[in-house]
PDB file of C-alpha atoms and ligand atoms in Angstrom:
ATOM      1  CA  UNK A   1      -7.745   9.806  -0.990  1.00 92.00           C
ATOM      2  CA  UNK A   2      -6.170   9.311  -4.035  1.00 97.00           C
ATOM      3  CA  UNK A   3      -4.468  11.386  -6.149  1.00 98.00           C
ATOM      4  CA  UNK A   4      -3.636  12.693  -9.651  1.00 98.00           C
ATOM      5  CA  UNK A   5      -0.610  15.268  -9.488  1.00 98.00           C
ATOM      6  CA  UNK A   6       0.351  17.798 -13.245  1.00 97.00           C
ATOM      7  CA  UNK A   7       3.858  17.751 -13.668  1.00 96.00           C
ATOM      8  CA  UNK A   8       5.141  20.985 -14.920  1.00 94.00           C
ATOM      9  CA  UNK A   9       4.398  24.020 -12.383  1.00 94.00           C
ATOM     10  CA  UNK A  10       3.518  21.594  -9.879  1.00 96.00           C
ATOM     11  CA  UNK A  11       6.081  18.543  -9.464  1.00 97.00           C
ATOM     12  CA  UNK A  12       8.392  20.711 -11.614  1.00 95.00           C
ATOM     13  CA  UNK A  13       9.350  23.822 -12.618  1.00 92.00           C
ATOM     14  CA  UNK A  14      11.869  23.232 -15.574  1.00 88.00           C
ATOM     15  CA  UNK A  15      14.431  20.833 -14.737  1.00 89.00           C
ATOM     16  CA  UNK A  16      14.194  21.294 -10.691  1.00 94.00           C
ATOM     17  CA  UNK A  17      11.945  20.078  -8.802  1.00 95.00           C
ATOM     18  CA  UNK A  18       9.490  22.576  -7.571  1.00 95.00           C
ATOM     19  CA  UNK A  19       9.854  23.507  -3.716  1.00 91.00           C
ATOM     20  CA  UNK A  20       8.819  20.073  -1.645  1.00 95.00           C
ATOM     21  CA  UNK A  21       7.834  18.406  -4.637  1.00 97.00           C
ATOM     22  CA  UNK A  22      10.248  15.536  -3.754  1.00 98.00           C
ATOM     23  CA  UNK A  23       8.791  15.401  -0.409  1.00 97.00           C
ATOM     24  CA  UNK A  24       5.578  15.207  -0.977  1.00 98.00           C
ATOM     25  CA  UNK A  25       6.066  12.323  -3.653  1.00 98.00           C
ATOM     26  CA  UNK A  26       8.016  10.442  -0.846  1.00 98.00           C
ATOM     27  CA  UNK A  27       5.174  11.051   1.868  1.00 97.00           C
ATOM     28  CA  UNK A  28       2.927   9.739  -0.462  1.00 97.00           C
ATOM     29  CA  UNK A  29       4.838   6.638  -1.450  1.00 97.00           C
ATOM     30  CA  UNK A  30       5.329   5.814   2.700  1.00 97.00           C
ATOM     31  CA  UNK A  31       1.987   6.537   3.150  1.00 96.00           C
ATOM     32  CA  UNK A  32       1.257   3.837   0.551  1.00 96.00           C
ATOM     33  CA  UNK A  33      -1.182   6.443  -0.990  1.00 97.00           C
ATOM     34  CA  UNK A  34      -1.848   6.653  -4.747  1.00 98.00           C
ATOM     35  CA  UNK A  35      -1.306   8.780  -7.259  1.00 98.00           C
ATOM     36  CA  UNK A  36      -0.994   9.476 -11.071  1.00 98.00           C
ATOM     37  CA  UNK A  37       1.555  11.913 -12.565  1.00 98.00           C
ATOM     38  CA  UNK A  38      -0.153  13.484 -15.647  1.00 97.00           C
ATOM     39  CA  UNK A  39       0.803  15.850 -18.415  1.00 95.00           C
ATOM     40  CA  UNK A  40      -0.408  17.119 -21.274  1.00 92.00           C
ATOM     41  CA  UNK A  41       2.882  16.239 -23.130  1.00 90.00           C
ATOM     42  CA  UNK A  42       3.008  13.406 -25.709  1.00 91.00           C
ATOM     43  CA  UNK A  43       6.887  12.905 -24.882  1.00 90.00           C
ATOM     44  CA  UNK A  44       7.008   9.078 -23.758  1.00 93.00           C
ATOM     45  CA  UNK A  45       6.556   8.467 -20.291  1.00 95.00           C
ATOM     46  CA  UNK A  46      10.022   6.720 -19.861  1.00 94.00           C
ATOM     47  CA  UNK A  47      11.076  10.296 -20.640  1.00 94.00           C
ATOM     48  CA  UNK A  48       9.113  12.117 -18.224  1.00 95.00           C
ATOM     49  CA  UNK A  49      10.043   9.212 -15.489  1.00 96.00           C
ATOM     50  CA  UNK A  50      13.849  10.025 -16.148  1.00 96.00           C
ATOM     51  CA  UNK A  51      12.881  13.751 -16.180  1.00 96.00           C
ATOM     52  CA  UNK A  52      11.560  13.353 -12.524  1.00 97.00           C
ATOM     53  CA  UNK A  53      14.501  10.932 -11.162  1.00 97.00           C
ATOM     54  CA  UNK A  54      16.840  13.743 -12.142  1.00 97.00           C
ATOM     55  CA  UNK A  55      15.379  15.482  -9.721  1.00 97.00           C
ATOM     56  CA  UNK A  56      15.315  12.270  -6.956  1.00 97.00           C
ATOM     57  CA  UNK A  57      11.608  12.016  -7.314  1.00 98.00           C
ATOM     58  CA  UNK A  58      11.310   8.051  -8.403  1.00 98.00           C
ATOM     59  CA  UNK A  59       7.846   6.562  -9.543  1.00 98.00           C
ATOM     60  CA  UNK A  60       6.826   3.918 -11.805  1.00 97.00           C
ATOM     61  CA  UNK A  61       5.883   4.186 -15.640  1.00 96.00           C
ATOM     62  CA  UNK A  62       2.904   3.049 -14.182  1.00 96.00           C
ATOM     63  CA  UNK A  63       1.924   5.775 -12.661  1.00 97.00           C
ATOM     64  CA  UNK A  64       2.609   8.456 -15.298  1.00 97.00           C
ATOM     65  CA  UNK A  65      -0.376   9.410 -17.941  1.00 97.00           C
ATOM     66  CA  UNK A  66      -0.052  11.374 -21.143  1.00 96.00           C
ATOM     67  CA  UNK A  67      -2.908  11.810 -23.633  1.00 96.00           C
ATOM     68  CA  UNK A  68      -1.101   9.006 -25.376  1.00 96.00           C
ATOM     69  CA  UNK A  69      -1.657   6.548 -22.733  1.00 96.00           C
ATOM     70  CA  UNK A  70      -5.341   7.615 -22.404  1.00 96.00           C
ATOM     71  CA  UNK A  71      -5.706   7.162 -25.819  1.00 96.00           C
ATOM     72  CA  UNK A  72      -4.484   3.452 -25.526  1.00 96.00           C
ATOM     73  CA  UNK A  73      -6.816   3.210 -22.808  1.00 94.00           C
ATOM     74  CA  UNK A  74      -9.675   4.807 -24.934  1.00 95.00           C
ATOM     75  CA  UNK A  75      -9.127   2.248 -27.571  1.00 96.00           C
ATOM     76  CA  UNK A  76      -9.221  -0.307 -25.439  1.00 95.00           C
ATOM     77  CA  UNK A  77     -12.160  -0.036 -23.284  1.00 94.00           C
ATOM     78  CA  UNK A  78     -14.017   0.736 -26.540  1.00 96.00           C
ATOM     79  CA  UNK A  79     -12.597  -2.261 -28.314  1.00 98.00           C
ATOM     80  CA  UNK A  80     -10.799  -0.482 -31.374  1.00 98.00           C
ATOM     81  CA  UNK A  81      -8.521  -2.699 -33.125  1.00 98.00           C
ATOM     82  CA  UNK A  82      -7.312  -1.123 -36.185  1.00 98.00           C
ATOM     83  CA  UNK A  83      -6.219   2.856 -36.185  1.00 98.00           C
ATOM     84  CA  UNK A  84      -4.609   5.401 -38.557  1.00 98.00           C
ATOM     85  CA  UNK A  85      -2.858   7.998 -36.468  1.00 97.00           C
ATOM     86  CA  UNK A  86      -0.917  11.144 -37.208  1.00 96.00           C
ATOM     87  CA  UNK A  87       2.127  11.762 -34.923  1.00 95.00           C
ATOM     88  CA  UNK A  88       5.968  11.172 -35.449  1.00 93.00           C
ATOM     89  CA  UNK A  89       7.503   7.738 -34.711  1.00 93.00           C
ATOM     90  CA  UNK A  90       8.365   8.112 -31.040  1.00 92.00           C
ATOM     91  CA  UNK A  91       4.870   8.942 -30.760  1.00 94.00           C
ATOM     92  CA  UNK A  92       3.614   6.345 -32.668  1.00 96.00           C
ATOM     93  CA  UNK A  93       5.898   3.760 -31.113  1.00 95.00           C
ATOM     94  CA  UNK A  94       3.231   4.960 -27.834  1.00 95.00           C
ATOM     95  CA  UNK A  95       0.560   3.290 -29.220  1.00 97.00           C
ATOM     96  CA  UNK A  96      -0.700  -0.376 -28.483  1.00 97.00           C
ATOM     97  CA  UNK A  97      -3.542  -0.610 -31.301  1.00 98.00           C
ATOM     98  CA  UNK A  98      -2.409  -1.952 -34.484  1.00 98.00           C
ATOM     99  CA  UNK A  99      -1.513   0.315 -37.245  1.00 98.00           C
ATOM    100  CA  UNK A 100      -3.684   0.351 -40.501  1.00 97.00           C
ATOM    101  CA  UNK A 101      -3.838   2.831 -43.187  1.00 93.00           C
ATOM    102  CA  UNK A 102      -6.331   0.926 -45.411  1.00 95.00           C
ATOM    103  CA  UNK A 103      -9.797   0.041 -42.921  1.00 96.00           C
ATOM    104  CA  UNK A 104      -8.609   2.076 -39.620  1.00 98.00           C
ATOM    105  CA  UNK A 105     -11.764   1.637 -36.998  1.00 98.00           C
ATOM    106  CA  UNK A 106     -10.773   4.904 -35.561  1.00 98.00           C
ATOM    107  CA  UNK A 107      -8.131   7.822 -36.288  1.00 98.00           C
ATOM    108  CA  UNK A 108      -5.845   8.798 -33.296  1.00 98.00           C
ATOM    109  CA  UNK A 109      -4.492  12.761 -33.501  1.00 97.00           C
ATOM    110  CA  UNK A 110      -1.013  12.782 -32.354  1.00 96.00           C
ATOM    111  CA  UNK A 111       0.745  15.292 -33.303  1.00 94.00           C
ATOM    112  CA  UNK A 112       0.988  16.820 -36.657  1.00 92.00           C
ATOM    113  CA  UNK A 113       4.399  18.330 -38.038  1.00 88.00           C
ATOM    114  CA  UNK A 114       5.512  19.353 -41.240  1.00 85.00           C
ATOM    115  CA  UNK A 115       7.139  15.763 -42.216  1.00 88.00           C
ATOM    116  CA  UNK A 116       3.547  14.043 -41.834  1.00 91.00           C
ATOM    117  CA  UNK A 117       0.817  15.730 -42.526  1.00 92.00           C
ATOM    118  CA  UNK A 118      -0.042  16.743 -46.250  1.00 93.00           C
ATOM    119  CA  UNK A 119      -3.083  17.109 -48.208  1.00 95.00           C
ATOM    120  CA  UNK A 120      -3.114  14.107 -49.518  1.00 95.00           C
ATOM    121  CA  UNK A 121      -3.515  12.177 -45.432  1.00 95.00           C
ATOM    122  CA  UNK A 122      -5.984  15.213 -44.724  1.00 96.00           C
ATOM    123  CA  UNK A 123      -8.323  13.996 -47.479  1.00 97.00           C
ATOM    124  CA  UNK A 124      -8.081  10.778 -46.151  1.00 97.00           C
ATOM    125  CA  UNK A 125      -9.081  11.809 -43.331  1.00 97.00           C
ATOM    126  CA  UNK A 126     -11.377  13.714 -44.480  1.00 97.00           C
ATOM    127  CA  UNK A 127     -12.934  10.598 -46.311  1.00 97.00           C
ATOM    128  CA  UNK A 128     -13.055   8.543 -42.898  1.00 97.00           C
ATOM    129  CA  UNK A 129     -14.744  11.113 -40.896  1.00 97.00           C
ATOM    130  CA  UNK A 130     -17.309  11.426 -43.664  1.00 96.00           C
ATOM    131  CA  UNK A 131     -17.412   7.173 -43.757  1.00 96.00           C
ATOM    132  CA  UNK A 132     -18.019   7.586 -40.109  1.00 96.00           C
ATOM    133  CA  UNK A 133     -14.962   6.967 -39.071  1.00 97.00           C
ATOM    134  CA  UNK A 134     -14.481   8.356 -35.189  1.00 97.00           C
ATOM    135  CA  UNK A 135     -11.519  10.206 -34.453  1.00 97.00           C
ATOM    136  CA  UNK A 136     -10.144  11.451 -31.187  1.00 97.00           C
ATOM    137  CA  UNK A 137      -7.188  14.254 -30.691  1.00 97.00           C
ATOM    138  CA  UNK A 138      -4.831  14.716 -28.259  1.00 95.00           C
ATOM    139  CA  UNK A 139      -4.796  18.797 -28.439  1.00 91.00           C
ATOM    140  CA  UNK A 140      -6.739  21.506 -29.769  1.00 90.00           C
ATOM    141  CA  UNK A 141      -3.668  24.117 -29.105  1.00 89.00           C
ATOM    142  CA  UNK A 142      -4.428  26.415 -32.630  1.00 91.00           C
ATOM    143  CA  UNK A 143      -0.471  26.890 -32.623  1.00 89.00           C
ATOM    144  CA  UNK A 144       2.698  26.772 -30.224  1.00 85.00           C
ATOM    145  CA  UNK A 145       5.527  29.143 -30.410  1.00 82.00           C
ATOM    146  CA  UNK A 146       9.065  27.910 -32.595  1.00 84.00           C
ATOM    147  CA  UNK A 147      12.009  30.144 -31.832  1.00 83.00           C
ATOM    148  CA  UNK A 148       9.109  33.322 -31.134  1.00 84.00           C
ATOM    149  CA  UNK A 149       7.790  32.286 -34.383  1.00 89.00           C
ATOM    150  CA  UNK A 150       3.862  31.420 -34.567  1.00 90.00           C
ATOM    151  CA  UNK A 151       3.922  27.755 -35.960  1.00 89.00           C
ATOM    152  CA  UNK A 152       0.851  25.708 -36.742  1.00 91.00           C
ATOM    153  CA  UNK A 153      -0.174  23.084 -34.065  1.00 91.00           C
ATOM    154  CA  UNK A 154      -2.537  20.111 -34.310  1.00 93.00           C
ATOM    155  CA  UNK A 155      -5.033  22.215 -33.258  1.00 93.00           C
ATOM    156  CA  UNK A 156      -5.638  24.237 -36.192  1.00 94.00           C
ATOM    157  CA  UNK A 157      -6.126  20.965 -38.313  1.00 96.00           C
ATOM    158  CA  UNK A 158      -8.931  19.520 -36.092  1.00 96.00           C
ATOM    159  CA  UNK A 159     -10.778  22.739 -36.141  1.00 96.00           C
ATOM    160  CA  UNK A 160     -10.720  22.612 -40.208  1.00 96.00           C
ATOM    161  CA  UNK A 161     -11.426  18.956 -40.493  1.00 97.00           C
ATOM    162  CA  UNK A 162     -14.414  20.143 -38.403  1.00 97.00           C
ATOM    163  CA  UNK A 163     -15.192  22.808 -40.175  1.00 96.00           C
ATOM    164  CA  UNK A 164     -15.556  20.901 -43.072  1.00 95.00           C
ATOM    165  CA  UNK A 165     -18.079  17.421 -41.509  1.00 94.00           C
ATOM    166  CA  UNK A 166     -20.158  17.664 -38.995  1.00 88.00           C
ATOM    167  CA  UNK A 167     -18.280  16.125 -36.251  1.00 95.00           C
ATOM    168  CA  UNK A 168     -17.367  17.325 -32.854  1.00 95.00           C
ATOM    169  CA  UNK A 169     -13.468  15.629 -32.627  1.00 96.00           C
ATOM    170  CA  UNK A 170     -12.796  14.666 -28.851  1.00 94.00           C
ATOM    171  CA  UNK A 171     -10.275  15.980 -27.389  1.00 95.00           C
ATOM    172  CA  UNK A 172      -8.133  13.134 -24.540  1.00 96.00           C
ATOM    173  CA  UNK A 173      -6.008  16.029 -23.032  1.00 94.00           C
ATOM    174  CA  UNK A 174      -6.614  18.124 -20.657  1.00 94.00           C
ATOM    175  CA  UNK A 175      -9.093  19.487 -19.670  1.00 93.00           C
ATOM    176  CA  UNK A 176     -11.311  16.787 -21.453  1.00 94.00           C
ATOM    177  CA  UNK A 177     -13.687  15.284 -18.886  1.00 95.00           C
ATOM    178  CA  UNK A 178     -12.153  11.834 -20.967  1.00 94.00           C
ATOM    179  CA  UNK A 179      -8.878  12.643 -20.125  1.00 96.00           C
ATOM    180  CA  UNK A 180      -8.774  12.880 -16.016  1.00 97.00           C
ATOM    181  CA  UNK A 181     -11.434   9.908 -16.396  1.00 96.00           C
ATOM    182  CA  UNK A 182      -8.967   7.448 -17.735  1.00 95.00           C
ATOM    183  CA  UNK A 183      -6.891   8.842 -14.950  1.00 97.00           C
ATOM    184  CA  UNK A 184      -9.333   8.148 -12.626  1.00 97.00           C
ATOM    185  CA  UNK A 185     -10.337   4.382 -14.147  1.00 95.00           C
ATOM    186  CA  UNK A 186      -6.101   3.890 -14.070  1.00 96.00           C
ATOM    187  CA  UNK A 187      -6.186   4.189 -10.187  1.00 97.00           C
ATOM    188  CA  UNK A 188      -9.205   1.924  -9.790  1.00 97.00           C
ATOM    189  CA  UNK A 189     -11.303   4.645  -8.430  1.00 98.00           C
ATOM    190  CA  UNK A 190     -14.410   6.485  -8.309  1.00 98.00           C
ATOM    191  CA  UNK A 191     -14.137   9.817  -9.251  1.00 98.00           C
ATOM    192  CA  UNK A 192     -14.923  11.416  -5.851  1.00 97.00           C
ATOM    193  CA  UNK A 193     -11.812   9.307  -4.066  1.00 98.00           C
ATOM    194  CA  UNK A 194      -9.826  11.505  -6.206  1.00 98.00           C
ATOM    195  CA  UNK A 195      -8.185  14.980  -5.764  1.00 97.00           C
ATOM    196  CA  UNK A 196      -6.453  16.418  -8.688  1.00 98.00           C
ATOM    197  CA  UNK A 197      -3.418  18.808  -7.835  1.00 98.00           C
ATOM    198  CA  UNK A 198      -2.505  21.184 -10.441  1.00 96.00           C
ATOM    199  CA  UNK A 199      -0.855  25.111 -10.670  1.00 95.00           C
ATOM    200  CA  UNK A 200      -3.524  25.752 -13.849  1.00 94.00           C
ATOM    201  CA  UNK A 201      -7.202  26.430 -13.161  1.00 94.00           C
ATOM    202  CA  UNK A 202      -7.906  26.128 -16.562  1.00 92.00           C
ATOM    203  CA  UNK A 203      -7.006  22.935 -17.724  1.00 93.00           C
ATOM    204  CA  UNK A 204      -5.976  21.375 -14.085  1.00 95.00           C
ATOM    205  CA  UNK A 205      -9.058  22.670 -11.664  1.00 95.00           C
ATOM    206  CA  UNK A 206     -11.348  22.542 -14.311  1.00 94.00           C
ATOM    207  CA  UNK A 207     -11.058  19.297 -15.957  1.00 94.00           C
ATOM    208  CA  UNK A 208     -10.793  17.790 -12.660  1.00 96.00           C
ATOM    209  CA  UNK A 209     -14.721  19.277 -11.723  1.00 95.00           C
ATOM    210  CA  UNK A 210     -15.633  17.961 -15.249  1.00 95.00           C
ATOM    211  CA  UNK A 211     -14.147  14.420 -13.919  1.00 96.00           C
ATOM    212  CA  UNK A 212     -16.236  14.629 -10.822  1.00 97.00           C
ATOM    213  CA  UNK A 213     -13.108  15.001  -8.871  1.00 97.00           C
ATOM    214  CA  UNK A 214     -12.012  17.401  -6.115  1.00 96.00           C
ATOM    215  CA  UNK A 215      -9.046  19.946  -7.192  1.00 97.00           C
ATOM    216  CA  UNK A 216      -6.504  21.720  -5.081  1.00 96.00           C
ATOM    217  CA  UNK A 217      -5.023  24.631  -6.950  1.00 97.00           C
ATOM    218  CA  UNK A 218      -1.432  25.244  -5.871  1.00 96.00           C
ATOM    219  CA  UNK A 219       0.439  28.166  -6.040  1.00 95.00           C
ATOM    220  CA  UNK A 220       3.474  27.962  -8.306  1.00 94.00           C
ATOM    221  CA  UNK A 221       3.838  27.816 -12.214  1.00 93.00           C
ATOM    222  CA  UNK A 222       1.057  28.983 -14.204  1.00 92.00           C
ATOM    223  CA  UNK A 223      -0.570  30.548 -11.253  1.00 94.00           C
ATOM    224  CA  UNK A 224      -1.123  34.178 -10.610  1.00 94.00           C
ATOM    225  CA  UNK A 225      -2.786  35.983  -7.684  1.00 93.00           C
ATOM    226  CA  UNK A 226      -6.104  35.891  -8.085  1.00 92.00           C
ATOM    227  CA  UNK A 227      -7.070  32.741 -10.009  1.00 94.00           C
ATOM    228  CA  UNK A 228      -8.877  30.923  -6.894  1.00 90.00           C
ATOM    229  CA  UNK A 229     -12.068  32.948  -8.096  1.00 90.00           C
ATOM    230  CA  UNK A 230     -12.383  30.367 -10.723  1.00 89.00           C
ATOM    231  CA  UNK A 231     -11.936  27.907  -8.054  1.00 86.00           C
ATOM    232  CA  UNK A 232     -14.523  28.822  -5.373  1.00 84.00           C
ATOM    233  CA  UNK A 233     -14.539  25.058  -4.281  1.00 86.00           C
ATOM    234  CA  UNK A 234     -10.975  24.180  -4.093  1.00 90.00           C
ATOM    235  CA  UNK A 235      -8.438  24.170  -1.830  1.00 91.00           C
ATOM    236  CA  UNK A 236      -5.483  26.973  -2.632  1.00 95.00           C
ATOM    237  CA  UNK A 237      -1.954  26.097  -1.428  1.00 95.00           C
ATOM    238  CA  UNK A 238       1.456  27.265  -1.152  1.00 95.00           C
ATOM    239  CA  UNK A 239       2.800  24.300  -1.899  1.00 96.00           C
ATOM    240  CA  UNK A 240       2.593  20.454  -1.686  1.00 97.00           C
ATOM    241  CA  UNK A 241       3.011  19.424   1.514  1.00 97.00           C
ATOM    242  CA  UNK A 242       0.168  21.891   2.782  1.00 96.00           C
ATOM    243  CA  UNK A 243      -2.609  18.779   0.408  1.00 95.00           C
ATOM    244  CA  UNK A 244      -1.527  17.289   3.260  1.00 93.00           C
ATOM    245  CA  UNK A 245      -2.698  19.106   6.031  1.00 87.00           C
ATOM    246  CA  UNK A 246      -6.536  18.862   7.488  1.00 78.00           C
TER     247      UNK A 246
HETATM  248 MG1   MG B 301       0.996  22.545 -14.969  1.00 83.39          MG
END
C-alpha cells in the first residue's frame, strides 16, 4: 500500500507534530513504504519540508504536493507551454511553464491579492476564457478570514469569471478528483494501491473516493464525533500508528 498523508490535523497540528505523527513517518520510511505529504496550501514545499523537520519528521521535497505542484504536473502531461497566472512571486517562482502575458495556452489561478489582481487582468482574462483559453484554479474558498475580518479569496473571482462565460474552471485542490490523481500518478500508482489519510471528510475522505482511492479518516484536527457517517467505507482511527494495524 501506498500512501498519501494531509498535513495539517493529521501530520500536524500547528507547529507540533500531532501525537505519533513522527512515528508513523519513520515506520513508513523503514518499511520502505511510500507516501505523499499533501496540502492544500500554495506555501512552497521547501517551506512545508522545514515546517515538518522542526518537528523531526524529515522527507524529501519529493514527496510533498501542493496544488502548485499538481498544476506543474497538469501542464505537463497536457503539454502546455505558455501560461498567464495570477499569484504573488513566491508563488509564481512555483511554476515550471514559461510565463507569457501576450498568447498564454492556458491561465493558472494562484492566488489573487489585492497587489495583483485588477480589472484591467480580469478582462483579460475574461477575453481568454471567451478565446477559449482553458484555465485551471487552485481554490474555490469564496473568502478566508484577515484579523476576523471577511476578506475576498480567489474563490469569489472564479465564480464571477464563471458567471460571466460559460465555463466550468477546474479546480487542482482538494477535493478535485485532479488533484489526489496527480498524487496518485506522482507515486507511480494505480489508484486502488493508494490509501489517503486525512482528519477532513470533506475535502480528505472525499476527494480520495473521487480518486478511486481508499481513505482512512483519523481522529484529530478538523474532526468531530460523528463525521464517519460520511465515511461508511473508511477506516476511523485514533491516530496514525493504528493505519498500521490489520
Ligand atoms: Mg487537514
Amino acid at each position: 500500500m501506498k500512501y498519501i498523508i494531509d498535513l495539517d490535523g493529521t501530520l500536524l497540528n500547528s507547529d507540533l507534530a500531532n501525537l505519533d505523527a513522527v512515528e508513523f513517518v519513520k515506520t513508513l520510511q523503514e518499511s520502505s513504504m511510500e507516501f505523499l505529504i499533501m496540502t492544500n496550501s500554495i506555501k512552497s514545499p521547501s517551506l512545508i519540508k522545514n515546517r515538518l523537520k522542526q518537528v523531526d519528521i524529515h522527507v524529501g521535497l519529493e514527496q510533498i504536493i501542493n496544488p502548485i505542484v499538481a498544476m506543474n504536473l497538469y501542464t505537463e502531461k497536457n503539454n502546455y507551454k505558455k501560461a498567464y497566472a495570477i499569484g504573488s512571486q513566491t508563488e509564481l517562482d512555483q511554476l515550471s511553464i514559461e510565463l507569457d502575458h501576450e498568447h498564454p495556452e492556458i491561465i493558472l489561478l494562484l492566488d489573487f491579492e489585492k497587489n495583483n489582481i485588477g480589472y484591467s487582468e480580469l478582462q483579460k482574462i475574461f477575453d481568454w476564457i471567451d478565446q477559449g483559453v482553458p484555465v485551471v484554479t487552485a481554490s474555490r474558498s469564496h473568502y478566508y478570514l484577515k484579523s476576523g475580518k471577511k476578506t475576498l479569496d480567489t474563490g469569489a473571482f472564479v465564480t464571477l469569471l464563471e458567471s460571466v462565460s460559460d465555463v466550468t474552471i477546474e479546480v487542482i485542490g482538494k477535493p478535485s478528483k485532479e488533484y489526489f490523481m496527480a498524487g496518485v500518478r506522482k507515486l507511480n500508482a494505480q489508484p486502488e494501491e493508494v490509501t489517503v489519510i486525512g482528519d477532513d471528510w470533506r475535502t480528505d475522505v472525499l476527494g480520495a473516493s473521487k480518486a478511486g482511492c481508499e481513505s482512512i479518516l483519523i481522529q484529530s484536527g478538523k474532526y468531530q464525533a460523528g463525521d464517519e457517517v460520511h465515511c461508511k467505507d473508511s477506516k476511523c482511527v485514533k491516530q496514525l500508528m493504528h493505519v498500521l494495524k490489520p
